[in-house]
Short mmCIF file of C-alpha atoms (C1' of nucleotides) in Angstrom, two decimals:
data_model
loop_
_atom_site.label_atom_id
_atom_site.label_comp_id
_atom_site.label_asym_id
_atom_site.label_seq_id
_atom_site.Cartn_x
_atom_site.Cartn_y
_atom_site.Cartn_z
CA MET A 1 111.43 -7.92 116.51
CA ALA A 2 111.28 -11.54 117.46
CA ALA A 3 114.69 -12.81 118.44
CA ARG A 4 113.87 -16.21 116.93
CA ASP A 5 113.40 -14.52 113.61
CA LEU A 6 116.89 -13.07 113.70
CA GLN A 7 118.42 -16.52 114.04
CA GLU A 8 116.34 -17.83 111.19
CA ARG A 9 117.28 -14.95 108.94
CA ILE A 10 120.97 -15.32 109.66
CA LYS A 11 120.75 -19.04 108.90
CA LYS A 12 118.85 -18.21 105.74
CA LEU A 13 121.57 -15.77 104.80
CA ILE A 14 124.17 -18.51 105.10
CA VAL A 15 122.16 -20.95 103.01
CA ASP A 16 121.16 -18.42 100.37
CA ARG A 17 124.68 -17.16 99.83
CA ARG A 18 126.01 -20.73 99.87
CA LEU A 19 128.61 -19.79 102.46
CA PRO A 20 130.93 -22.71 103.21
CA SER A 21 132.46 -23.43 106.59
CA GLY A 22 135.01 -20.78 107.48
CA ALA A 23 133.54 -18.09 105.25
CA PRO A 24 133.29 -14.67 106.88
CA LEU A 25 129.89 -13.40 107.93
CA PRO A 26 128.93 -9.74 107.79
CA THR A 27 130.19 -7.76 110.76
CA GLU A 28 127.89 -6.85 113.58
CA PRO A 29 127.15 -3.32 112.29
CA GLU A 30 126.41 -4.75 108.85
CA LEU A 31 124.11 -7.35 110.35
CA MET A 32 122.42 -4.65 112.41
CA GLU A 33 121.56 -2.78 109.27
CA PHE A 34 120.70 -5.86 107.23
CA LEU A 35 118.42 -7.26 109.91
CA GLY A 36 117.14 -3.95 111.22
CA ALA A 37 117.91 -4.81 114.81
CA SER A 38 120.09 -3.42 117.54
CA ARG A 39 123.55 -4.61 118.39
CA ASN A 40 122.45 -6.51 121.46
CA SER A 41 119.75 -8.44 119.65
CA VAL A 42 122.15 -9.37 116.88
CA ARG A 43 124.71 -10.47 119.42
CA GLU A 44 122.21 -12.63 121.28
CA ALA A 45 121.20 -14.30 118.04
CA LEU A 46 124.83 -14.90 117.14
CA LYS A 47 125.52 -16.34 120.58
CA ALA A 48 122.68 -18.79 120.14
CA LEU A 49 123.93 -19.79 116.69
CA GLN A 50 127.41 -20.16 118.08
CA ALA A 51 126.07 -22.54 120.71
CA MET A 52 124.62 -24.62 117.89
CA GLY A 53 127.95 -24.62 116.08
CA ILE A 54 126.52 -22.74 113.12
CA VAL A 55 128.69 -19.67 113.46
CA GLU A 56 132.05 -19.09 115.05
CA ILE A 57 132.97 -15.81 116.72
CA ARG A 58 136.59 -14.80 117.02
CA HIS A 59 137.31 -11.96 119.36
CA GLY A 60 138.48 -8.81 117.65
CA PHE A 61 138.57 -10.53 114.33
CA GLY A 62 135.18 -11.34 112.98
CA THR A 63 132.32 -13.79 112.72
CA TYR A 64 132.56 -16.85 110.50
CA VAL A 65 130.48 -19.80 109.41
CA GLY A 66 131.11 -22.59 111.88
CA PRO A 67 132.66 -25.99 111.14
CA MET A 68 129.23 -27.67 111.30
CA SER A 69 130.67 -30.27 113.59
CA LEU A 70 128.63 -32.25 116.07
CA ALA A 71 130.41 -30.63 119.00
CA PRO A 72 127.22 -28.95 120.26
CA MET A 73 125.54 -32.34 120.25
CA VAL A 74 128.32 -33.67 122.47
CA GLU A 75 127.88 -30.69 124.73
CA GLY A 76 124.14 -31.19 125.04
CA LEU A 77 124.30 -34.94 125.51
CA ALA A 78 127.05 -34.64 128.10
CA PHE A 79 125.14 -32.11 130.14
CA ARG A 80 121.93 -34.05 129.89
CA THR A 81 123.71 -37.18 131.07
CA LEU A 82 125.54 -35.38 133.84
CA ALA A 83 122.44 -33.66 135.17
CA GLY A 84 120.45 -36.88 134.96
CA HIS A 85 123.10 -38.77 136.86
CA HIS A 86 123.17 -36.24 139.67
CA ARG A 87 119.46 -36.64 139.96
CA GLY A 88 119.84 -40.36 140.50
CA GLU A 89 119.03 -41.60 136.99
CA ASP A 90 121.12 -44.21 135.22
CA SER A 91 121.74 -41.84 132.33
CA LEU A 92 125.37 -42.81 131.90
CA LEU A 93 124.41 -46.45 131.52
CA GLN A 94 121.78 -45.50 128.96
CA LEU A 95 124.37 -43.62 126.95
CA LEU A 96 126.64 -46.65 127.04
CA GLU A 97 123.78 -48.90 125.91
CA LEU A 98 123.09 -46.53 123.05
CA ARG A 99 126.68 -46.88 121.88
CA GLU A 100 126.55 -50.64 122.29
CA ALA A 101 123.34 -50.95 120.29
CA MET A 102 124.75 -48.91 117.44
CA GLU A 103 128.16 -50.52 117.29
CA ALA A 104 126.82 -54.05 117.65
CA GLY A 105 124.54 -53.55 114.69
CA LEU A 106 127.24 -51.95 112.57
CA VAL A 107 130.12 -54.27 113.28
CA SER A 108 128.21 -57.30 112.08
CA ARG A 109 127.80 -55.67 108.71
CA LEU A 110 131.44 -54.72 108.73
CA ALA A 111 132.81 -58.21 109.30
CA GLY A 112 134.85 -59.41 106.35
CA ARG A 113 134.30 -56.20 104.44
CA LEU A 114 137.18 -54.10 105.68
CA PRO A 115 140.02 -53.45 103.23
CA GLU A 116 143.40 -54.81 104.22
CA ALA A 117 144.75 -51.31 104.72
CA ASP A 118 142.20 -50.58 107.44
CA LEU A 119 142.88 -53.91 109.12
CA THR A 120 146.60 -53.26 109.36
CA GLU A 121 145.94 -49.82 110.80
CA LEU A 122 143.61 -51.35 113.37
CA ALA A 123 146.25 -53.96 114.19
CA ALA A 124 148.79 -51.20 114.74
CA LEU A 125 146.38 -49.50 117.11
CA VAL A 126 145.86 -52.66 119.13
CA ASP A 127 149.63 -53.15 119.30
CA ARG A 128 150.00 -49.65 120.58
CA MET A 129 147.22 -50.25 123.08
CA GLU A 130 148.90 -53.32 124.55
CA GLU A 131 152.19 -51.50 124.58
CA ARG A 132 150.72 -48.67 126.58
CA ALA A 133 148.91 -51.12 128.82
CA ALA A 134 152.24 -52.71 129.70
CA GLN A 135 153.58 -49.29 130.60
CA GLY A 136 150.59 -48.52 132.73
CA ALA A 137 149.64 -45.60 130.50
CA GLY A 138 146.10 -44.52 129.70
CA LEU A 139 144.20 -46.20 126.89
CA THR A 140 141.53 -43.65 126.13
CA GLU A 141 143.32 -42.07 123.17
CA THR A 142 143.94 -45.36 121.42
CA ASP A 143 140.45 -46.58 122.26
CA ARG A 144 138.94 -43.57 120.57
CA ALA A 145 141.18 -44.01 117.55
CA PHE A 146 140.30 -47.69 117.30
CA HIS A 147 136.57 -47.15 117.30
CA ALA A 148 136.87 -44.26 114.85
CA MET A 149 139.01 -46.28 112.47
CA LEU A 150 136.76 -49.33 112.76
CA TYR A 151 133.72 -47.59 111.35
CA ARG A 152 135.56 -45.58 108.75
CA GLY A 153 134.92 -48.44 106.37
CA LEU A 154 131.21 -47.68 106.41
CA ASP A 155 132.00 -44.76 104.17
CA ASN A 156 129.48 -42.45 105.75
CA VAL A 157 131.05 -39.35 107.25
CA LEU A 158 127.93 -38.40 109.14
CA LEU A 159 127.62 -41.82 110.72
CA SER A 160 131.27 -41.74 111.77
CA GLU A 161 130.86 -38.34 113.33
CA VAL A 162 127.77 -39.40 115.23
CA LEU A 163 129.59 -42.40 116.65
CA GLU A 164 132.52 -40.24 117.67
CA ALA A 165 130.15 -37.73 119.23
CA PHE A 166 128.62 -40.44 121.39
CA TRP A 167 132.08 -41.67 122.32
CA ASP A 168 133.11 -38.14 123.32
CA ALA A 169 130.00 -37.50 125.37
CA PHE A 170 130.34 -40.78 127.22
CA HIS A 171 133.98 -40.32 128.09
CA ARG A 172 133.53 -36.69 129.07
CA VAL A 173 130.88 -37.60 131.61
CA GLN A 174 132.70 -40.69 132.80
CA ARG A 175 135.87 -38.75 133.36
CA ASP A 176 134.10 -36.14 135.46
CA LEU A 177 132.02 -38.61 137.36
CA VAL A 178 133.62 -41.88 138.24
CA GLU A 179 136.99 -43.25 139.17
CA VAL A 180 137.61 -45.70 136.37
CA ALA A 181 139.13 -48.90 137.56
CA GLU A 182 140.78 -49.82 134.28
CA GLU A 183 142.12 -53.27 133.57
CA PRO A 184 144.43 -52.46 130.67
CA ARG A 185 145.31 -56.04 129.80
CA VAL A 186 141.66 -57.01 129.49
CA THR A 187 140.87 -53.96 127.40
CA GLY A 188 143.70 -54.80 125.04
CA ARG A 189 142.49 -58.39 124.66
CA ARG A 190 138.93 -57.28 123.95
CA HIS A 191 140.03 -55.02 121.14
CA ARG A 192 142.24 -57.67 119.60
CA GLU A 193 139.31 -60.06 119.63
CA ILE A 194 137.15 -57.46 117.88
CA LEU A 195 139.80 -57.01 115.24
CA ASP A 196 140.28 -60.74 114.74
CA ALA A 197 136.54 -61.30 114.53
CA VAL A 198 136.08 -58.58 111.93
CA ARG A 199 138.99 -59.92 109.93
CA SER A 200 137.58 -63.46 110.04
CA GLY A 201 134.36 -62.27 108.43
CA ASP A 202 132.21 -63.96 111.07
CA SER A 203 129.39 -61.50 111.75
CA ILE A 204 128.11 -63.27 114.84
CA ARG A 205 131.54 -63.50 116.38
CA ALA A 206 132.17 -59.83 115.64
CA GLU A 207 128.96 -58.77 117.31
CA LYS A 208 129.74 -60.93 120.32
CA ALA A 209 133.19 -59.37 120.57
CA ILE A 210 131.66 -55.92 120.67
CA ARG A 211 129.12 -56.94 123.27
CA ASP A 212 131.83 -58.47 125.44
CA HIS A 213 133.81 -55.28 125.17
CA PHE A 214 130.89 -53.15 126.24
CA GLY A 215 129.96 -55.66 128.90
CA ASN A 216 133.39 -55.14 130.34
CA ILE A 217 132.92 -51.38 130.44
CA ARG A 218 129.51 -51.81 132.00
CA ALA A 219 130.97 -53.96 134.75
CA ARG A 220 133.66 -51.40 135.44
CA LEU A 221 130.97 -48.77 135.60
CA SER A 222 129.04 -50.62 138.29
CA ASP A 223 132.11 -51.36 140.36
CA ALA A 224 133.45 -47.86 140.13
CA VAL A 225 133.11 -45.47 142.98
CA MET A 226 130.15 -43.50 141.77
CA THR A 227 130.69 -41.02 144.54
CA ARG A 228 132.30 -37.82 143.49
CA PRO A 229 129.37 -35.61 144.33
CA GLN A 230 130.86 -32.41 143.07
CA ASP A 231 134.31 -31.01 142.78
CA PRO A 232 134.14 -27.33 142.13
CA HIS A 233 137.00 -26.95 139.72
CA THR A 234 136.09 -28.99 136.69
CA HIS A 235 136.01 -26.76 133.68
CA HIS A 236 135.56 -29.59 131.32
CA ASN A 237 134.91 -27.89 128.08
CA GLU A 238 136.85 -25.57 125.94
CA ARG A 239 134.84 -24.70 122.90
CA VAL A 240 136.30 -26.58 119.98
CA MET B 1 134.36 -12.00 132.54
CA ALA B 2 134.54 -14.55 129.79
CA ALA B 3 131.14 -15.30 128.36
CA ARG B 4 132.01 -19.02 128.24
CA ASP B 5 132.50 -18.97 131.95
CA LEU B 6 129.05 -17.61 132.55
CA GLN B 7 127.47 -20.51 130.68
CA GLU B 8 129.55 -23.00 132.64
CA ARG B 9 128.64 -21.44 135.94
CA ILE B 10 124.94 -21.44 135.16
CA LYS B 11 125.16 -25.10 134.14
CA LYS B 12 127.05 -25.81 137.32
CA LEU B 13 124.35 -24.04 139.28
CA ILE B 14 121.74 -26.35 137.78
CA VAL B 15 123.75 -29.48 138.51
CA ASP B 16 124.77 -28.45 142.01
CA ARG B 17 121.27 -27.55 143.07
CA ARG B 18 119.89 -30.69 141.43
CA LEU B 19 117.32 -28.67 139.56
CA PRO B 20 114.97 -30.91 137.55
CA SER B 21 113.44 -29.99 134.22
CA GLY B 22 110.93 -27.23 134.66
CA ALA B 23 112.39 -25.86 137.87
CA PRO B 24 112.66 -22.08 137.99
CA LEU B 25 116.05 -20.46 137.62
CA PRO B 26 117.02 -17.25 139.41
CA THR B 27 115.75 -14.14 137.66
CA GLU B 28 118.07 -12.06 135.54
CA PRO B 29 118.80 -9.50 138.28
CA GLU B 30 119.55 -12.33 140.70
CA LEU B 31 121.85 -13.99 138.22
CA MET B 32 123.57 -10.66 137.61
CA GLU B 33 124.44 -10.43 141.26
CA PHE B 34 125.27 -14.12 141.66
CA LEU B 35 127.55 -14.14 138.64
CA GLY B 36 128.85 -10.62 139.00
CA ALA B 37 128.12 -9.74 135.39
CA SER B 38 125.99 -7.24 133.57
CA ARG B 39 122.51 -7.99 132.36
CA ASN B 40 123.54 -8.17 128.71
CA SER B 41 126.23 -10.73 129.42
CA VAL B 42 123.85 -12.82 131.48
CA ARG B 43 121.27 -12.66 128.74
CA GLU B 44 123.75 -13.75 126.07
CA ALA B 45 124.75 -16.72 128.20
CA LEU B 46 121.11 -17.63 128.72
CA LYS B 47 120.41 -17.34 125.00
CA ALA B 48 123.23 -19.76 124.26
CA LEU B 49 121.97 -22.20 126.88
CA GLN B 50 118.49 -21.86 125.46
CA ALA B 51 119.81 -22.81 122.04
CA MET B 52 121.25 -25.94 123.59
CA GLY B 53 117.92 -26.74 125.22
CA ILE B 54 119.38 -26.44 128.69
CA VAL B 55 117.21 -23.55 129.80
CA GLU B 56 113.86 -22.27 128.68
CA ILE B 57 113.00 -18.58 128.71
CA ARG B 58 109.40 -17.40 128.89
CA HIS B 59 108.73 -13.77 128.21
CA GLY B 60 107.42 -11.88 131.21
CA PHE B 61 107.39 -15.02 133.28
CA GLY B 62 110.80 -16.34 134.09
CA THR B 63 113.63 -18.65 133.19
CA TYR B 64 113.40 -22.38 133.75
CA VAL B 65 115.46 -25.51 133.38
CA GLY B 66 114.81 -26.86 129.91
CA PRO B 67 113.21 -30.18 129.01
CA MET B 68 116.62 -31.63 128.07
CA SER B 69 115.15 -32.90 124.85
CA LEU B 70 117.16 -33.54 121.72
CA ALA B 71 115.43 -30.73 119.84
CA PRO B 72 118.65 -28.72 119.48
CA MET B 73 120.27 -31.75 117.93
CA VAL B 74 117.48 -31.90 115.36
CA GLU B 75 118.00 -28.22 114.68
CA GLY B 76 121.72 -28.59 114.18
CA LEU B 77 121.49 -31.72 112.07
CA ALA B 78 118.77 -30.23 109.89
CA PHE B 79 120.72 -27.07 109.22
CA ARG B 80 123.91 -28.97 108.56
CA THR B 81 122.10 -31.20 106.10
CA LEU B 82 120.31 -28.31 104.44
CA ALA B 83 123.46 -26.24 104.03
CA GLY B 84 125.39 -29.23 102.75
CA HIS B 85 122.72 -30.00 100.20
CA HIS B 86 122.73 -26.48 98.87
CA ARG B 87 126.47 -26.77 98.46
CA GLY B 88 126.01 -29.83 96.29
CA GLU B 89 126.75 -32.56 98.82
CA ASP B 90 124.58 -35.65 99.22
CA SER B 91 123.98 -34.82 102.85
CA LEU B 92 120.33 -35.82 102.80
CA LEU B 93 121.21 -39.26 101.49
CA GLN B 94 123.84 -39.61 104.20
CA LEU B 95 121.28 -38.80 106.84
CA LEU B 96 118.95 -41.42 105.41
CA GLU B 97 121.74 -43.99 105.39
CA LEU B 98 122.47 -43.18 109.01
CA ARG B 99 118.88 -43.96 109.90
CA GLU B 100 118.93 -47.13 107.84
CA ALA B 101 122.12 -48.37 109.46
CA MET B 102 120.73 -47.82 112.94
CA GLU B 103 117.29 -49.25 112.36
CA ALA B 104 118.56 -52.27 110.44
CA GLY B 105 120.84 -53.21 113.30
CA LEU B 106 118.16 -52.69 115.91
CA VAL B 107 115.23 -54.38 114.25
CA SER B 108 117.06 -57.66 113.95
CA ARG B 109 117.47 -57.74 117.72
CA LEU B 110 113.85 -56.82 118.11
CA ALA B 111 112.43 -59.65 116.03
CA GLY B 112 110.34 -62.00 118.13
CA ARG B 113 110.94 -60.02 121.29
CA LEU B 114 108.13 -57.53 121.14
CA PRO B 115 105.29 -57.99 123.63
CA GLU B 116 101.89 -58.69 122.15
CA ALA B 117 100.60 -55.30 123.26
CA ASP B 118 103.19 -53.49 121.16
CA LEU B 119 102.45 -55.69 118.16
CA THR B 120 98.75 -54.91 118.25
CA GLU B 121 99.50 -51.21 118.51
CA LEU B 122 101.79 -51.48 115.53
CA ALA B 123 99.11 -53.35 113.62
CA ALA B 124 96.62 -50.60 114.38
CA LEU B 125 99.09 -48.06 113.03
CA VAL B 126 99.56 -49.98 109.80
CA ASP B 127 95.79 -50.25 109.43
CA ARG B 128 95.50 -46.54 109.89
CA MET B 129 98.28 -46.01 107.39
CA GLU B 130 96.55 -48.03 104.68
CA GLU B 131 93.28 -46.35 105.50
CA ARG B 132 94.81 -42.93 104.98
CA ALA B 133 96.60 -44.14 101.86
CA ALA B 134 93.23 -45.09 100.38
CA GLN B 135 91.96 -41.61 101.13
CA GLY B 136 95.00 -40.00 99.58
CA ALA B 137 95.99 -38.44 102.87
CA GLY B 138 99.55 -37.92 104.07
CA LEU B 139 101.38 -40.73 105.79
CA THR B 140 104.11 -38.86 107.62
CA GLU B 141 102.33 -38.78 110.98
CA THR B 142 101.64 -42.47 111.05
CA ASP B 143 105.10 -43.25 109.74
CA ARG B 144 106.67 -41.37 112.62
CA ALA B 145 104.40 -43.08 115.11
CA PHE B 146 105.21 -46.50 113.66
CA HIS B 147 108.94 -46.09 113.89
CA ALA B 148 108.70 -44.62 117.38
CA MET B 149 106.49 -47.46 118.60
CA LEU B 150 108.69 -50.09 116.96
CA TYR B 151 111.76 -49.22 119.00
CA ARG B 152 109.94 -48.57 122.24
CA GLY B 153 110.50 -52.21 123.07
CA LEU B 154 114.23 -51.59 123.35
CA ASP B 155 113.51 -49.99 126.69
CA ASN B 156 116.08 -47.27 126.33
CA VAL B 157 114.57 -43.81 126.38
CA LEU B 158 117.73 -42.15 125.11
CA LEU B 159 117.97 -44.48 122.15
CA SER B 160 114.33 -43.88 121.26
CA GLU B 161 114.81 -40.14 121.43
CA VAL B 162 117.88 -40.29 119.23
CA LEU B 163 116.01 -42.28 116.60
CA GLU B 164 113.11 -39.84 116.68
CA ALA B 165 115.56 -36.95 116.42
CA PHE B 166 117.04 -38.41 113.26
CA TRP B 167 113.57 -39.02 111.88
CA ASP B 168 112.61 -35.40 112.59
CA ALA B 169 115.75 -33.96 111.05
CA PHE B 170 115.36 -36.04 107.91
CA HIS B 171 111.73 -35.15 107.34
CA ARG B 172 112.26 -31.48 108.12
CA VAL B 173 114.90 -31.20 105.43
CA GLN B 174 113.03 -33.40 102.99
CA ARG B 175 109.90 -31.33 103.37
CA ASP B 176 111.76 -28.10 102.67
CA LEU B 177 113.80 -29.48 99.87
CA VAL B 178 112.13 -31.98 97.61
CA GLU B 179 108.76 -32.72 96.16
CA VAL B 180 108.07 -36.13 97.58
CA ALA B 181 106.49 -38.45 95.05
CA GLU B 182 104.77 -40.69 97.56
CA GLU B 183 103.37 -44.04 96.63
CA PRO B 184 101.06 -44.59 99.58
CA ARG B 185 100.11 -48.16 98.75
CA VAL B 186 103.73 -49.25 98.57
CA THR B 187 104.58 -47.49 101.81
CA GLY B 188 101.73 -49.25 103.54
CA ARG B 189 102.85 -52.64 102.27
CA ARG B 190 106.42 -52.06 103.38
CA HIS B 191 105.35 -51.30 106.91
CA ARG B 192 103.08 -54.32 107.10
CA GLU B 193 105.96 -56.48 105.98
CA ILE B 194 108.16 -55.01 108.72
CA LEU B 195 105.50 -55.75 111.28
CA ASP B 196 104.95 -59.30 110.06
CA ALA B 197 108.68 -59.96 109.97
CA VAL B 198 109.18 -58.72 113.52
CA ARG B 199 106.23 -60.76 114.71
CA SER B 200 107.57 -63.89 113.01
CA GLY B 201 110.80 -63.62 114.98
CA ASP B 202 112.93 -63.97 111.85
CA SER B 203 115.80 -61.53 112.33
CA ILE B 204 117.05 -61.73 108.79
CA ARG B 205 113.63 -61.18 107.32
CA ALA B 206 113.08 -58.21 109.63
CA GLU B 207 116.32 -56.59 108.63
CA LYS B 208 115.52 -57.15 104.96
CA ALA B 209 112.11 -55.56 105.44
CA ILE B 210 113.71 -52.47 106.93
CA ARG B 211 116.25 -52.26 104.13
CA ASP B 212 113.52 -52.58 101.51
CA HIS B 213 111.60 -49.81 103.21
CA PHE B 214 114.58 -47.49 103.20
CA GLY B 215 115.48 -48.54 99.69
CA ASN B 216 112.06 -47.37 98.65
CA ILE B 217 112.60 -43.99 100.25
CA ARG B 218 116.03 -43.72 98.67
CA ALA B 219 114.56 -44.37 95.24
CA ARG B 220 111.91 -41.70 95.78
CA LEU B 221 114.66 -39.35 96.84
CA SER B 222 116.57 -39.82 93.60
CA ASP B 223 113.47 -39.49 91.43
CA ALA B 224 112.20 -36.43 93.22
CA VAL B 225 112.59 -33.03 91.73
CA MET B 226 115.48 -31.79 93.74
CA THR B 227 114.84 -28.30 92.53
CA ARG B 228 113.26 -25.98 94.96
CA PRO B 229 116.21 -23.64 95.25
CA GLN B 230 114.72 -21.37 97.86
CA ASP B 231 111.29 -20.28 98.84
CA PRO B 232 111.51 -17.28 101.10
CA HIS B 233 108.68 -18.08 103.46
CA THR B 234 109.65 -21.24 105.19
CA HIS B 235 109.79 -20.61 108.89
CA HIS B 236 110.26 -24.18 109.72
CA ASN B 237 111.00 -24.11 113.38
CA GLU B 238 109.07 -23.13 116.38
CA ARG B 239 111.17 -23.76 119.42
CA VAL B 240 109.75 -26.71 121.20
"C1'" DG C 1 87.88 -5.63 133.93
"C1'" DG C 2 91.70 -2.53 135.70
"C1'" DG C 3 95.93 -1.50 137.96
"C1'" DT C 4 100.26 -2.63 139.51
"C1'" DA C 5 104.41 -5.25 140.27
"C1'" DT C 6 107.52 -8.56 138.31
"C1'" DT C 7 110.08 -10.45 134.58
"C1'" DT C 8 111.93 -10.78 130.13
"C1'" DG C 9 112.67 -8.17 125.40
"C1'" DT C 10 114.82 -4.38 122.94
"C1'" DT C 11 117.51 -0.33 122.26
"C1'" DC C 12 121.09 3.18 122.85
"C1'" DG C 13 125.47 5.08 124.37
"C1'" DT C 14 130.05 4.34 125.93
"C1'" DA C 15 134.29 2.24 127.22
"C1'" DT C 16 137.62 -1.65 126.81
"C1'" DG C 17 140.30 -5.53 124.79
"C1'" DT C 18 142.28 -7.55 120.68
"C1'" DA C 19 144.08 -8.36 116.15
"C1'" DT C 20 145.75 -6.14 111.56
"C1'" DG C 21 148.56 -3.10 109.05
"C1'" DG D 1 154.17 2.93 118.57
"C1'" DC D 2 150.00 4.36 116.19
"C1'" DA D 3 145.69 4.02 113.77
"C1'" DT D 4 141.88 1.24 112.33
"C1'" DA D 5 138.42 -2.24 112.65
"C1'" DC D 6 136.17 -5.41 115.28
"C1'" DA D 7 134.31 -7.97 119.14
"C1'" DT D 8 133.47 -7.65 124.28
"C1'" DA D 9 131.39 -5.72 128.16
"C1'" DC D 10 128.73 -2.52 131.05
"C1'" DG D 11 124.90 0.56 132.46
"C1'" DA D 12 120.57 2.74 131.90
"C1'" DA D 13 116.25 3.26 130.01
"C1'" DC D 14 111.88 1.95 127.94
"C1'" DA D 15 108.72 -1.68 125.79
"C1'" DA D 16 106.08 -5.93 126.09
"C1'" DA D 17 104.28 -9.99 128.35
"C1'" DT D 18 102.58 -12.15 132.45
"C1'" DA D 19 100.75 -12.69 137.16
"C1'" DC D 20 98.32 -11.12 141.05
"C1'" DC D 21 95.26 -8.33 143.58
#
DNA sequence: GGGTATTTGTTCGTATGTATG
DNA sequence: GCATACATACGAACAAATACC
């Protein structure tokens, strides 16, 4: 039997039975009988589906429909970027430019359209960012939260997830690759300017604020010591 | 050994040895010895990596580093959208809105910046589109080519691939799901307007042209008979 | 075209680890 | 602790595809 077929038929089974995320799949013996294949073939198909985030396998417990998150996309993008970088390509810069292009286009549409509730939440995040900057603490957590919150107003879950996926991929690779020379004060200022610009309703100013922010990151990227050829003990992904 | 570890170590092997796309990987017996695992475990790890597009397995020939394309992302997005639709969500519409948001933001930056060579190629594509419309032929091929060519001028390979991936995912699901009521003449006009707007250098006009184009698709989506619950013989993916 | 070696595909049997009751 | 159910892992064998002589 073609192994590709097995994957297709399992996917079809999920769709046909309208199984939602978290629903239990048939056990391996049941799938063996249903698909008419051996245990190993079924397992290989399930492994492939698990890699795509379509199913979730819990040891000694069972197989379930996966959360349908974009985690596999992060995985793939991160590896692609990492491998490209080690081969001398500017893949990390390209990933950053991709984020910049998307966010610049979106923020201009967002200017002046955010509800007050979102704005106050964003303000709280910037406050927290500057607070942590003063303490010399890391800003990545708050940065992620800020960007996620910013585009929540677009009211498109898929779009939000895609943006977060790109954020995750970028920071995963950056963390494993370069020594970031952060300038916390500057980062805080950039985000406050983004917030103010969005609040003011000035699309052009908002887009410029985003581009300045990304320009800052890009500069840090060039200055950074791009030389950490390989350190053997980076296990940088626990399956989500 | 944990199966997750095997995947990580194979990925690490690719990165460490700087293997480019298409380079041969060790054979299964070699990997068994190198990783200290059984053949089944190695195969399951390879299957998972294959699903992520990181390796490519050719029967009776060998295992190779994959093309690092975004094909797995298309796969995952398409399934997620398909499953969501069958569960009553408006996932297909969300995917369309994602494309619209990205293209609208990008095309405004593109207006007036495309080299003459690209513009003539785009014009040729629109001609071909109207030609095929007159013959009653399908427009999907030329539509894909148009959108791909349009954003080539951004000079970011990753961004282009992401856009094409979203295009592919959307059309894959649409094809399997709805009866498209195409209005070829209208589609042709919309694309000519996009081209003219981009050539004119008017950002606002270009963005409006894109939004009109997507608005047209959205309308067709709502009108379409959304009822093709399941036809058993759709094997809609050959691994790339 | 045929034969053989190499490589991946598929199957079976068996033992082990893990969570539930 | 014990029994059950399930996933995990290993080893061995044969089938199918491909390359090379």
